Coordinates of C-alpha atoms in Angstrom, one line a residue:
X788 CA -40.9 47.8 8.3
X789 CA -38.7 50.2 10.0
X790 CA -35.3 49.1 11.6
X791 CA -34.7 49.6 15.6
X792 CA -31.3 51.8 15.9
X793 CA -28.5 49.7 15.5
X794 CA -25.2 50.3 17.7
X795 CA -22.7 47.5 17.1
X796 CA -21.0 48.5 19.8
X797 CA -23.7 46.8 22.5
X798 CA -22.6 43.6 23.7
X799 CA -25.9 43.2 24.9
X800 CA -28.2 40.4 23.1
X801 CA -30.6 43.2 22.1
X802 CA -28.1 45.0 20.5
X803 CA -26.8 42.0 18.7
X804 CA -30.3 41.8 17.9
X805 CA -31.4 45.0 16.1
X806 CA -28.1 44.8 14.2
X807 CA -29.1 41.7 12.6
X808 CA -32.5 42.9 11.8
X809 CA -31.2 45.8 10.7
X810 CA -28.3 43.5 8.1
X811 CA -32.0 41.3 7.1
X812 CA -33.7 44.2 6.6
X813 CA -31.5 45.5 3.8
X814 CA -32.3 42.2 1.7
X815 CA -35.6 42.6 0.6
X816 CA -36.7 39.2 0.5
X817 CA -34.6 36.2 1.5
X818 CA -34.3 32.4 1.3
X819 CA -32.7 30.6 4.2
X820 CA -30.6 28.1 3.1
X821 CA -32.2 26.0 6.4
X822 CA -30.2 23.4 9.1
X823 CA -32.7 23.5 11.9
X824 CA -29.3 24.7 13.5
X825 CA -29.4 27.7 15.6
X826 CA -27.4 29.9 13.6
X827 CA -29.6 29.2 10.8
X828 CA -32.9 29.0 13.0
X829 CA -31.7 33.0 14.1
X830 CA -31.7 34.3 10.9
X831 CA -35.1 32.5 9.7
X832 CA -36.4 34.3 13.0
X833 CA -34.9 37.7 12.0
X834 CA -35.9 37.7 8.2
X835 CA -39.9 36.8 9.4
X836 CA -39.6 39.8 11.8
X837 CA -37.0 42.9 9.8
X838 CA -39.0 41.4 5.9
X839 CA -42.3 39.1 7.1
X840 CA -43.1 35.6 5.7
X841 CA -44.6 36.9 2.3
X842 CA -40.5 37.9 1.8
X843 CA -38.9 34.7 3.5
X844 CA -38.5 31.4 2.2
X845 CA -36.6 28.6 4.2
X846 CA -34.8 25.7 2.0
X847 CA -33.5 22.6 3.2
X848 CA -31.5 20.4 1.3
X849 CA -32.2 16.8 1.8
X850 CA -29.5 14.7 0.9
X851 CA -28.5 11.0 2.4
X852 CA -25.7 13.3 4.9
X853 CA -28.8 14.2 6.7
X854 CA -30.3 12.7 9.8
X855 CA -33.8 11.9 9.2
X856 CA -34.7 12.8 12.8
X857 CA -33.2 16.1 11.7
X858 CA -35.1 16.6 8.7
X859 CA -38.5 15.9 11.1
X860 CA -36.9 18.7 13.3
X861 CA -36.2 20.9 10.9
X862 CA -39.9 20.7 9.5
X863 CA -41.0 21.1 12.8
X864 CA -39.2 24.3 13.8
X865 CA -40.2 26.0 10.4
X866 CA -43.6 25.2 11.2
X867 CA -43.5 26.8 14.3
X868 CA -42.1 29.9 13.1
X869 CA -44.8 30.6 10.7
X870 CA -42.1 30.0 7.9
X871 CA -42.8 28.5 4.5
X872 CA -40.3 25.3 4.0
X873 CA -39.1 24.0 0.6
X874 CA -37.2 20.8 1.0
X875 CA -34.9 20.5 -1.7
X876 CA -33.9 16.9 -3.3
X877 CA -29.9 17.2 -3.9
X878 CA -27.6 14.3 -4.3
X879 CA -24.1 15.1 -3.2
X880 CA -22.7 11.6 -3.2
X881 CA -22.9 12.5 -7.2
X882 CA -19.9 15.1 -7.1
X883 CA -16.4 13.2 -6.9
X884 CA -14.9 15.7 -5.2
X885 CA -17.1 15.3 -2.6
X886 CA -16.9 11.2 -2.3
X887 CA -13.1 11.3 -2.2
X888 CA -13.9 13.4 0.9
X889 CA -9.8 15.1 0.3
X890 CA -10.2 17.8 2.7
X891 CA -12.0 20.4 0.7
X892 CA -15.8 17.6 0.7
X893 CA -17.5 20.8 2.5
X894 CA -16.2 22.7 -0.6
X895 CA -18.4 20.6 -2.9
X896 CA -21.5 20.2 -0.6
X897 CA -21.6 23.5 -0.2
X898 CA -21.7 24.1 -4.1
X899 CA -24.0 21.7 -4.7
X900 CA -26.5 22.8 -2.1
X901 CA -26.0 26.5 -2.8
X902 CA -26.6 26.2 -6.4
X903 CA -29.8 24.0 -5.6
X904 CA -31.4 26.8 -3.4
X905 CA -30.5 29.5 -5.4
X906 CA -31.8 28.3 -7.9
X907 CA -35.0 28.1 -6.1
X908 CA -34.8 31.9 -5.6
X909 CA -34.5 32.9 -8.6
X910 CA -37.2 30.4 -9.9
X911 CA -39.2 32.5 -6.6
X912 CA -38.7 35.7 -7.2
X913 CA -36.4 36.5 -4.1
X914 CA -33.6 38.9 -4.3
X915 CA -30.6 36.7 -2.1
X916 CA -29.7 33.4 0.0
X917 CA -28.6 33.8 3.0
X918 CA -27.0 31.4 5.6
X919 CA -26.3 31.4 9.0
X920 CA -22.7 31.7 8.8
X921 CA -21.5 33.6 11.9
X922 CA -18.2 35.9 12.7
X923 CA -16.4 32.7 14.4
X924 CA -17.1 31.0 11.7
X925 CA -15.1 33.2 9.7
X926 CA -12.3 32.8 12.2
X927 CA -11.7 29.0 12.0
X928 CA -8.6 27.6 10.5
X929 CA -10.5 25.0 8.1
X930 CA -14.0 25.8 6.4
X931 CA -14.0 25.3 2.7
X932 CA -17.4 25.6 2.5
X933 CA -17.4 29.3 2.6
X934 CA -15.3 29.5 -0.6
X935 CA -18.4 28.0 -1.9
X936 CA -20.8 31.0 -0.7
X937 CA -18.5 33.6 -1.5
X938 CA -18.7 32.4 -5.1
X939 CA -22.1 32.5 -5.3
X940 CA -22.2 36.3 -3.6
X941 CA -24.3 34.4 -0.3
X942 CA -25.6 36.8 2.3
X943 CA -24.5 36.4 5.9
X944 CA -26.5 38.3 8.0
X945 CA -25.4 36.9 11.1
X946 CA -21.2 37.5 10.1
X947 CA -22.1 41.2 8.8
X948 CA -23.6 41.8 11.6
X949 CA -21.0 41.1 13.8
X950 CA -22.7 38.3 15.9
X951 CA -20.4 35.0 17.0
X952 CA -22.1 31.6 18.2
X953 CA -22.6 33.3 22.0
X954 CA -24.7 36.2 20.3
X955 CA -26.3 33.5 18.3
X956 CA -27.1 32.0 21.3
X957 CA -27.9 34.5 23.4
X958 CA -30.9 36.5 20.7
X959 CA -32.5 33.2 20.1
X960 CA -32.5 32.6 24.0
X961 CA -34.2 35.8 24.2
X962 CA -36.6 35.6 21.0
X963 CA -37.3 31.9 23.1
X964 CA -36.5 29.8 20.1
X965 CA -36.2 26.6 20.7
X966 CA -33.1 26.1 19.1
X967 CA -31.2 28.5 21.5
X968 CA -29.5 25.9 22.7
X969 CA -29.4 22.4 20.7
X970 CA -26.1 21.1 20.6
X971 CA -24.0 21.5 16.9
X972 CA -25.6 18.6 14.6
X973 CA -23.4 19.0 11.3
X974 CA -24.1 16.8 8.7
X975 CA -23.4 12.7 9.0
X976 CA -20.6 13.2 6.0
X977 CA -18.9 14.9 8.9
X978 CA -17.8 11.6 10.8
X979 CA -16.1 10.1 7.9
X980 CA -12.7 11.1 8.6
X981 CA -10.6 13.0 5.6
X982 CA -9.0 10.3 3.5
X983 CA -12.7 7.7 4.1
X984 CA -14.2 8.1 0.8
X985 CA -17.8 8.9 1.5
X986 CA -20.4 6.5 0.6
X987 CA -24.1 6.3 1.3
X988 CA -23.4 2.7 3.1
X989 CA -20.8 4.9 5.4
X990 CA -23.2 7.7 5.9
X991 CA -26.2 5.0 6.9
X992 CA -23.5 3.3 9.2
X993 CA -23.0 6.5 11.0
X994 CA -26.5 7.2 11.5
X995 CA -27.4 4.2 13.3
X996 CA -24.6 3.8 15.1
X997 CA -25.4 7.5 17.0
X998 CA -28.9 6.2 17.4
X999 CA -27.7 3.1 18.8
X1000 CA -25.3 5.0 21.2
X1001 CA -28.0 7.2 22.5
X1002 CA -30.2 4.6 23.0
X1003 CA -27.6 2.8 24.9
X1004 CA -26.4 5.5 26.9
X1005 CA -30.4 6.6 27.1
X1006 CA -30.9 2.9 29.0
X1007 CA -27.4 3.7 31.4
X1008 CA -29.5 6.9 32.4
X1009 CA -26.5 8.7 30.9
X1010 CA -25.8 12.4 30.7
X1011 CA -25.1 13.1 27.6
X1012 CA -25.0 16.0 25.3
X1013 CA -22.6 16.1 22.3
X1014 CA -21.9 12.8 21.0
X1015 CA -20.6 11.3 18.0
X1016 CA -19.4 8.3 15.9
X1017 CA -16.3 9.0 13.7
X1018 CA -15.6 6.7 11.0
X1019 CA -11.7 6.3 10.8
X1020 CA -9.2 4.7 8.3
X1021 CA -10.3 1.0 9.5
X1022 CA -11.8 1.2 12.7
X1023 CA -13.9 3.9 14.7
X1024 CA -14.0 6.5 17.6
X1025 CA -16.7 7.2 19.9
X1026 CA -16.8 10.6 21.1
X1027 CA -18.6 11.8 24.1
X1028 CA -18.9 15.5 25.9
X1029 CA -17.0 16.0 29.1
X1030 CA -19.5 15.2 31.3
X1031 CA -20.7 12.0 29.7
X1032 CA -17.3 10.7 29.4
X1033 CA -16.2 10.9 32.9
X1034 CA -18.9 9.2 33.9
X1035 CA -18.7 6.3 31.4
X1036 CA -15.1 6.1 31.9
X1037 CA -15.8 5.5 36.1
X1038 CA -17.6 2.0 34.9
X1039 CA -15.2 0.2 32.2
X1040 CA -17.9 -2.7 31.6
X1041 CA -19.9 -0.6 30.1
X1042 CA -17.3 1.2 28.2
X1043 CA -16.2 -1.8 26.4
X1044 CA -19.9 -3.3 25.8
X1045 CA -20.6 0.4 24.4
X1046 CA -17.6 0.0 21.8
X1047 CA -18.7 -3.5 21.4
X1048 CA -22.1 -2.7 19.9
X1049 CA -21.0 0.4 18.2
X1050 CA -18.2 -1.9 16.6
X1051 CA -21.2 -4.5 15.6
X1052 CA -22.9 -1.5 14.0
X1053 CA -20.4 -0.1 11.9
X1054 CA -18.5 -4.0 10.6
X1055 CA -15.2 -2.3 12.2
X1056 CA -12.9 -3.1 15.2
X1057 CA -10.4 -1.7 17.5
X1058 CA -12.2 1.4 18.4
X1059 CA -11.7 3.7 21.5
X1060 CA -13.4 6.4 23.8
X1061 CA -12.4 9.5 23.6
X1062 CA -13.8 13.0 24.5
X1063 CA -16.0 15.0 22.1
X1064 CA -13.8 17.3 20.1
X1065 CA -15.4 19.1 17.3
X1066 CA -13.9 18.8 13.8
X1067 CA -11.4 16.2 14.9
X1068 CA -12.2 14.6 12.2
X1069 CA -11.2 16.8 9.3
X1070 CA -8.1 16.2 8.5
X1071 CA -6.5 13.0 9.9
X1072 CA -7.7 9.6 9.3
X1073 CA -6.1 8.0 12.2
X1074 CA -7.9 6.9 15.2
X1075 CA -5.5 9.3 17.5
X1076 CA -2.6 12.1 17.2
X1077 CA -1.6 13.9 13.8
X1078 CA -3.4 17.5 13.0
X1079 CA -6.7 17.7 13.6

């Protein structure tokens, strides 16, 4: 299929747009190593428009750092794109690196689930893997995970073609994905502060806790969009967006029977409100200050 003119140059989201069909185009055939994230929705979009589904394969890894609402979504929104979806059994918990969770756990995952989907490609027939690893992405201070793609030689569409997360954003808002917008939902692994050793008892801990906290805040009538439960070096911090935590700090009852079920949930005490901040987690293990 012939590729639109690409000028990467236009700030516009069509131009973002026909440079990444133009990068997808160049790969032939494709799996997706698959979130149900945005950046990873984008490029599933692009590869079933620039190479068609006969050439696209999404692959999710399903592993106990993954929501199972998340998993249903992720079927879901493969479904709706017309996209052929292999779930992909991988058991991270199995690497030590990754239990003793040192600062480099995203290292490890990354390996594992890398090497399980392209694996899968090869076994296919397709000629690369791609994620949806964007140009911030490459900008961040911390992300041993992309060690692990360069190893493997992973395409990233989305990074070579110049797009960041508000290009991301702004082509799947205009391709009407459903994604375009759904908050950042990295994996449950991702609570466990550097330091916790992961375990699957941790990683079931954290997921209902967040579903508890929703619920609760769903029954308050809450707004809420980014939330999560960190798992901390004996005790535990709730994190809320902006929004949300303003209005929960205006009514302190509620704050402290919120920490007080979240505390039930998890077996830990002393833990605190704080605002959302992403990645605070990754490398401290204390419930406030130090790097993050």
């Amino acid at each position: 299929m012939p590729m639109p003119p690409t000028d990467p140059t236009d700030p516009t989201a069509s131009g973002a747009a026909n440079a990444l069909l133009a990068e997808v185009g160049r790969l032939d055939s494709v799996v997706v190593a698959y979130s149900g994230g945005v950046d990873s929705t984008l490029v599933l979009a692009a590869s079933l428009r620039a190479l068609g589904p006969s050439r696209t394969l999404a692959a999710t890894a399903d592993s106990p750092a993954l929501a199972r609402d998340e998993l249903t979504l992720v079927r879901r929104t493969a479904a709706e794109l017309g996209a052929e979806l292999a779930v992909l059994t991988t058991d991270e918990l199995a690497v030590p690196g990754y239990r003793a969770n040192a600062g480099d756990r995203c290292y490890f995952c990354k390996r594992t689930v890398l090497a399980a989907v392209s694996e899968l490609a090869a076994a296919r027939g397709y000629a690369h893997v791609a994620t949806g690893t964007h140009r911030d992405d490459h900008r961040s201070g911390h992300r041993p995970g992309l060690r692990a793609a360069r190893e493997r030689g992973i395409a990233e569409p989305l990074a070579t073609a110049g797009l960041g997360k508000a290009q991301v954003r702004a082509v799947a808002r205009e391709w009407g994905l459903a994604a375009a917008d759904k908050p950042g939902t990295p994996c449950l692994a991702s609570r466990i502060a550097v330091g916790v050793p992961v375990t699957r008892q941790r990683l079931e801990l954290v997921e209902r806790a967040e579903a508890a906290l929703r619920e609760f805040l769903g029954d308050l009538r809450a707004p809420v969009r980014d939330l999560r439960v960190r798992i901390l070096a004996g005790t535990f911090r709730v994190e809320l967006d902006a929004t949300a935590h303003r209005w929960l700090a205006g009514r302190p009852e509620q704050g402290a029977e919120l920490l007080d079920r979240i505390g039930r949930t998890v077996g830990l005490g002393g833990g605190v409100l704080e605002p959302y901040r992403p990645g605070s987690v990754s490398t401290a293990a204390s419930p406030g200050g130090g790097p993050r």
